[in-house]
PDB file of C-alpha atoms in Angstrom:
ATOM      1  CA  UNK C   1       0.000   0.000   0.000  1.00  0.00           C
ATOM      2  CA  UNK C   2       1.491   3.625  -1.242  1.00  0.00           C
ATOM      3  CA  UNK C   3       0.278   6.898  -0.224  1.00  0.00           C
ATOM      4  CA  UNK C   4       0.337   9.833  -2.399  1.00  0.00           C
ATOM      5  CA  UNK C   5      -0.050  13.182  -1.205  1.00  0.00           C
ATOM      6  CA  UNK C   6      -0.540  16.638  -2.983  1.00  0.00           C
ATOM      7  CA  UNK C   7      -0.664  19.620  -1.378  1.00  0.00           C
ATOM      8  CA  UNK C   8      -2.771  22.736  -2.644  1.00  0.00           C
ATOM      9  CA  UNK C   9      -2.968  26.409  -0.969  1.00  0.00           C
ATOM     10  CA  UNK C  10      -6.306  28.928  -1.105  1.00  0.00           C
ATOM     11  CA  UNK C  11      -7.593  31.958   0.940  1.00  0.00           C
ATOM     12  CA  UNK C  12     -10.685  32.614   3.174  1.00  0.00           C
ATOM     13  CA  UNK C  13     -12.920  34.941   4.860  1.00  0.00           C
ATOM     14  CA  UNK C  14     -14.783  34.088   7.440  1.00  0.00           C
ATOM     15  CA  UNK C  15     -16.160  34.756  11.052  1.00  0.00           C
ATOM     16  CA  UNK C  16     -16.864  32.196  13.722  1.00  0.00           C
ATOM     17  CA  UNK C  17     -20.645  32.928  14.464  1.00  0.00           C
ATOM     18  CA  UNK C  18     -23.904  31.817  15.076  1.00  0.00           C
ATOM     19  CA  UNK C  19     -26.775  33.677  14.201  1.00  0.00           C
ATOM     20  CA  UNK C  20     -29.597  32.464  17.236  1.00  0.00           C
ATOM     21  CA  UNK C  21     -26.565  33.833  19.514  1.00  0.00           C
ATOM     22  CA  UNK C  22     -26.483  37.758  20.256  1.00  0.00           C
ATOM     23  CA  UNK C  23     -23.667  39.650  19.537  1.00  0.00           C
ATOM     24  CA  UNK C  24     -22.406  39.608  22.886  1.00  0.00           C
ATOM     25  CA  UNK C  25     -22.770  35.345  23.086  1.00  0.00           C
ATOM     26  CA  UNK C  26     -20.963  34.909  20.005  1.00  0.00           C
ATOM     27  CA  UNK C  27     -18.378  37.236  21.528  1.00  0.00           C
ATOM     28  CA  UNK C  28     -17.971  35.318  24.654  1.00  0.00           C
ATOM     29  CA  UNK C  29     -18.289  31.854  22.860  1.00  0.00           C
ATOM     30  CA  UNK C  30     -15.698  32.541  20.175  1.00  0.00           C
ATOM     31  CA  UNK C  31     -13.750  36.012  21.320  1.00  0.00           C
ATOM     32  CA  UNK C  32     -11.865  37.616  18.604  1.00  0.00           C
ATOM     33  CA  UNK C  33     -12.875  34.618  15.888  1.00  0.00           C
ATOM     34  CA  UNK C  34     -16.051  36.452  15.693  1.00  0.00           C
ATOM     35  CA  UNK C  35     -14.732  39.188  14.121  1.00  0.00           C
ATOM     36  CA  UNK C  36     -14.228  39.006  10.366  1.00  0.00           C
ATOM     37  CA  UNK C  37     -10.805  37.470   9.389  1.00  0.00           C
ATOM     38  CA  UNK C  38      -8.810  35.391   6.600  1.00  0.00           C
ATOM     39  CA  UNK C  39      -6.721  32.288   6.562  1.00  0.00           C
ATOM     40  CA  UNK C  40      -4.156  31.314   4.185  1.00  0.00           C
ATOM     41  CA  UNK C  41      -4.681  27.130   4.168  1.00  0.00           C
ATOM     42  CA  UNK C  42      -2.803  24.549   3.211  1.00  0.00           C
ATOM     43  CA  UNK C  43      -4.683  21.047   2.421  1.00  0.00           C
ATOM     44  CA  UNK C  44      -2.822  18.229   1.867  1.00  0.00           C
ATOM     45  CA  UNK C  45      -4.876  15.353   0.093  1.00  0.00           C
ATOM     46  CA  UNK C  46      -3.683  11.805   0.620  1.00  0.00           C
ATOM     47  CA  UNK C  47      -4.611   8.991  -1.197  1.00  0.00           C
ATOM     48  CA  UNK C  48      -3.870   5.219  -0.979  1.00  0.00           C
ATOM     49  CA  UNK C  49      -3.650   2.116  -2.781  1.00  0.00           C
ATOM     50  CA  UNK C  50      -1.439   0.049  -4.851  1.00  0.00           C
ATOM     51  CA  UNK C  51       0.107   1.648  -7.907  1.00  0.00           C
ATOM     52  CA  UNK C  52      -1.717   0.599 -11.486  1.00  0.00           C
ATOM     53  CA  UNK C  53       0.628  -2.178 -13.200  1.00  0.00           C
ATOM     54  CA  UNK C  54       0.777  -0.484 -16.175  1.00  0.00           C
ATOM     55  CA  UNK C  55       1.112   3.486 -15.475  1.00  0.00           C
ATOM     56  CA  UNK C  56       2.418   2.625 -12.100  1.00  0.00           C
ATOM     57  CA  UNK C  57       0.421   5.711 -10.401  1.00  0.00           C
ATOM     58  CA  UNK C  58      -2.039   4.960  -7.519  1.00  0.00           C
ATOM     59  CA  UNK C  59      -4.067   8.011  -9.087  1.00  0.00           C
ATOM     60  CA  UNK C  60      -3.035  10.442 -12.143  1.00  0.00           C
ATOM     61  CA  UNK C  61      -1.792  13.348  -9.829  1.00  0.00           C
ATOM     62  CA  UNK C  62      -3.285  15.846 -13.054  1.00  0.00           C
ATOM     63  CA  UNK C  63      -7.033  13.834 -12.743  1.00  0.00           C
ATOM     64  CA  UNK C  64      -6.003  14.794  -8.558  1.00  0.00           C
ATOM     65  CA  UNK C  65      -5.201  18.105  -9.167  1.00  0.00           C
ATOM     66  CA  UNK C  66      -8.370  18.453 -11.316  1.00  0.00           C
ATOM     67  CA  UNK C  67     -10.643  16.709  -8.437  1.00  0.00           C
ATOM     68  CA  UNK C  68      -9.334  19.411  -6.007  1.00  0.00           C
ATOM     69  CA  UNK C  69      -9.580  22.252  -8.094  1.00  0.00           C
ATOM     70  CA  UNK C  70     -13.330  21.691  -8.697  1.00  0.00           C
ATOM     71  CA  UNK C  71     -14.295  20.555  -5.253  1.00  0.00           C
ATOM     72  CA  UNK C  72     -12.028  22.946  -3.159  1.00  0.00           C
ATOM     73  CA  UNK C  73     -10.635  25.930  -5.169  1.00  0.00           C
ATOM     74  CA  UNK C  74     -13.541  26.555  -6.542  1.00  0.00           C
ATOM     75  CA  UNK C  75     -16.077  26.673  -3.534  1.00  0.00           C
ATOM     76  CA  UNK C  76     -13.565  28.023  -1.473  1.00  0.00           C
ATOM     77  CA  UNK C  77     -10.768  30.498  -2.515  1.00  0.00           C
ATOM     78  CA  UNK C  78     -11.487  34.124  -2.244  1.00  0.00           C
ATOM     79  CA  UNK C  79     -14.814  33.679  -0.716  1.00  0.00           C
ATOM     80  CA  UNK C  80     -15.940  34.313   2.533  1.00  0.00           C
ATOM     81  CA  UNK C  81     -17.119  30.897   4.237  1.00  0.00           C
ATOM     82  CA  UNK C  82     -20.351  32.268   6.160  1.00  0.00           C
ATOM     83  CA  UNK C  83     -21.546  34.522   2.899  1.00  0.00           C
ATOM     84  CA  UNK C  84     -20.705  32.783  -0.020  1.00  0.00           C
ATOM     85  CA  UNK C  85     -21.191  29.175   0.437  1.00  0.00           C
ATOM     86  CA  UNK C  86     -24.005  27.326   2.258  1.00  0.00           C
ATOM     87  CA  UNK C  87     -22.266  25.232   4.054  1.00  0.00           C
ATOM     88  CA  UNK C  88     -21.843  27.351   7.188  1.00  0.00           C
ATOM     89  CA  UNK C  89     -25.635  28.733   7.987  1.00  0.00           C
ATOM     90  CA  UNK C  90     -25.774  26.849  11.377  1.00  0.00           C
ATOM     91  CA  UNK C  91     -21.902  26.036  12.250  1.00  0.00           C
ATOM     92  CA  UNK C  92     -19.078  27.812  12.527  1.00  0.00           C
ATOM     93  CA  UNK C  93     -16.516  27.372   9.746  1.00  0.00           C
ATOM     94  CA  UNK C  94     -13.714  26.348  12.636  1.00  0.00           C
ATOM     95  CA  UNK C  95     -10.757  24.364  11.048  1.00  0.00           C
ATOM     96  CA  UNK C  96     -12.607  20.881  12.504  1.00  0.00           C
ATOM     97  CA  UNK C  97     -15.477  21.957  10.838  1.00  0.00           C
ATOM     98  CA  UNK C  98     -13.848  22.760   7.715  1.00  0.00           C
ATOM     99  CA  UNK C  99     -11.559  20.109   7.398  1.00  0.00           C
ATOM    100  CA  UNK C 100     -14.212  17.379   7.751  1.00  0.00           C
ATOM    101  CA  UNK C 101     -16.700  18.797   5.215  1.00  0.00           C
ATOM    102  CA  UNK C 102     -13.572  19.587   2.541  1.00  0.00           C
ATOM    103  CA  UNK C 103     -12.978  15.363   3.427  1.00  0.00           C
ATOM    104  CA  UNK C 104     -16.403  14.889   2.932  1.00  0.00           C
ATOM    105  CA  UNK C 105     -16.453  16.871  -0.667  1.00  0.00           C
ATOM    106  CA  UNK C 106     -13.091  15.047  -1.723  1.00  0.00           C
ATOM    107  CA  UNK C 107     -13.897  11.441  -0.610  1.00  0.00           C
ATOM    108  CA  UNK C 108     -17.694  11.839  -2.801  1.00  0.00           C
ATOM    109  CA  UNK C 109     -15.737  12.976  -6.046  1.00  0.00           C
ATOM    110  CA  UNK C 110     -12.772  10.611  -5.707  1.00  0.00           C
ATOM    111  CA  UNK C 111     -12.954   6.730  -6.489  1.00  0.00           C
ATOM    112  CA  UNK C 112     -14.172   4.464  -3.523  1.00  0.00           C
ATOM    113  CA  UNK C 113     -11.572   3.936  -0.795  1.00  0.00           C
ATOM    114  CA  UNK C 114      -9.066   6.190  -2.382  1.00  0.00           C
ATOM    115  CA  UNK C 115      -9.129   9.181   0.055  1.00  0.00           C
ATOM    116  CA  UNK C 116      -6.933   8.130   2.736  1.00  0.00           C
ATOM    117  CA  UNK C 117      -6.391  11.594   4.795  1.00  0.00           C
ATOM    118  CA  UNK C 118      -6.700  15.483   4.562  1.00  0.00           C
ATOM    119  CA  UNK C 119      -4.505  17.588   7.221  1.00  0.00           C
ATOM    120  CA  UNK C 120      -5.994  21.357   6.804  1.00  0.00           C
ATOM    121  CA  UNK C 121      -3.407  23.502   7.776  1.00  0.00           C
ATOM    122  CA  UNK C 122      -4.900  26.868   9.195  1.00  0.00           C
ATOM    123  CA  UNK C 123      -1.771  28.690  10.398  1.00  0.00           C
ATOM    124  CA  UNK C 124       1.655  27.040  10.197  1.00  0.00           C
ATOM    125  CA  UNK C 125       0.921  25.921  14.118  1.00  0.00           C
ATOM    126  CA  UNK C 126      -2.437  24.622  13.640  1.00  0.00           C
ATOM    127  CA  UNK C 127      -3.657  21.684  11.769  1.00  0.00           C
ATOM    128  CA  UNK C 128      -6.366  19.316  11.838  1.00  0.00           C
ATOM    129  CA  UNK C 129      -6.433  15.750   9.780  1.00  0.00           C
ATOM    130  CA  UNK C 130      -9.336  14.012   8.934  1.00  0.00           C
ATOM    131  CA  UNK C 131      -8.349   9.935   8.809  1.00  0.00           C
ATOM    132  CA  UNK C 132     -10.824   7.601   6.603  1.00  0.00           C
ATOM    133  CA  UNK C 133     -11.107   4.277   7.517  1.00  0.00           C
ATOM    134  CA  UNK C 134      -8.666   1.556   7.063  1.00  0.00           C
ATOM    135  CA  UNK C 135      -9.798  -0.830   4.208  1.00  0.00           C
TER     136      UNK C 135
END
């Protein structure tokens, strides 16, 4: 079993907030997060299997690149997470949350069982993987 990993890089906007909290909730809940900010990220995408006989690539890295440009750079870079995309109307676009719906997006448009790991890199001190299951 190989792993193969590509890494890709897009910006954000976003707030941590919650809109059935008041102003002063979402304050205390999430402190300065609930101001408007930006990340830089970092995604590495994993995947895993044993390398085709005859190209001897677990996955073309360009159909890879392709898969990750439609399912993450598009939906995500430049835009603002809370305003732009639906996917944060009733949870805060924290790097957990983030990181497990980008795993979720990636493992639907990729082959069965080929998505092995993400690790979303927020800052350069913060990171959070997402591990599918062994097969």
């Amino acid at each position: 079993m190989l792993r193969v990993t590509r890494t890709i890089h897009f910006s954000t906007s976003l707030r941590y907030w919650l809109d059935d909290l008041s102003e002063q909730e979402n304050l205390k809940r999430f402190g300065r997060e609930a101001s408007q900010h930006g990340h830089n990220y970092q995604l590495e995408i994993t995947v895993r299997g044993e390398p085709d006989p005859e190209t001897g690539m677990v996955i073309n890295l360009t159909e890879l690149k392709d898969v990750a440009e439609r399912e993450i750079m598009a939906r995500f870079d430049h835009k603002d997470l809370n305003q732009d995309t639906p996917y944060f109307v009733s949870k805060p676009p924290t790097p957990e949350n983030f990181a497990r719906l980008i795993y979720e997006l990636l493992d639907a448009a990729l082959p069965e069982g080929l998505l092995d790991r993400i690790r979303l890199h927020q800052s350069p001190d913060l990171f959070v993987d997402v591990i599918g299951p062994e097969p």
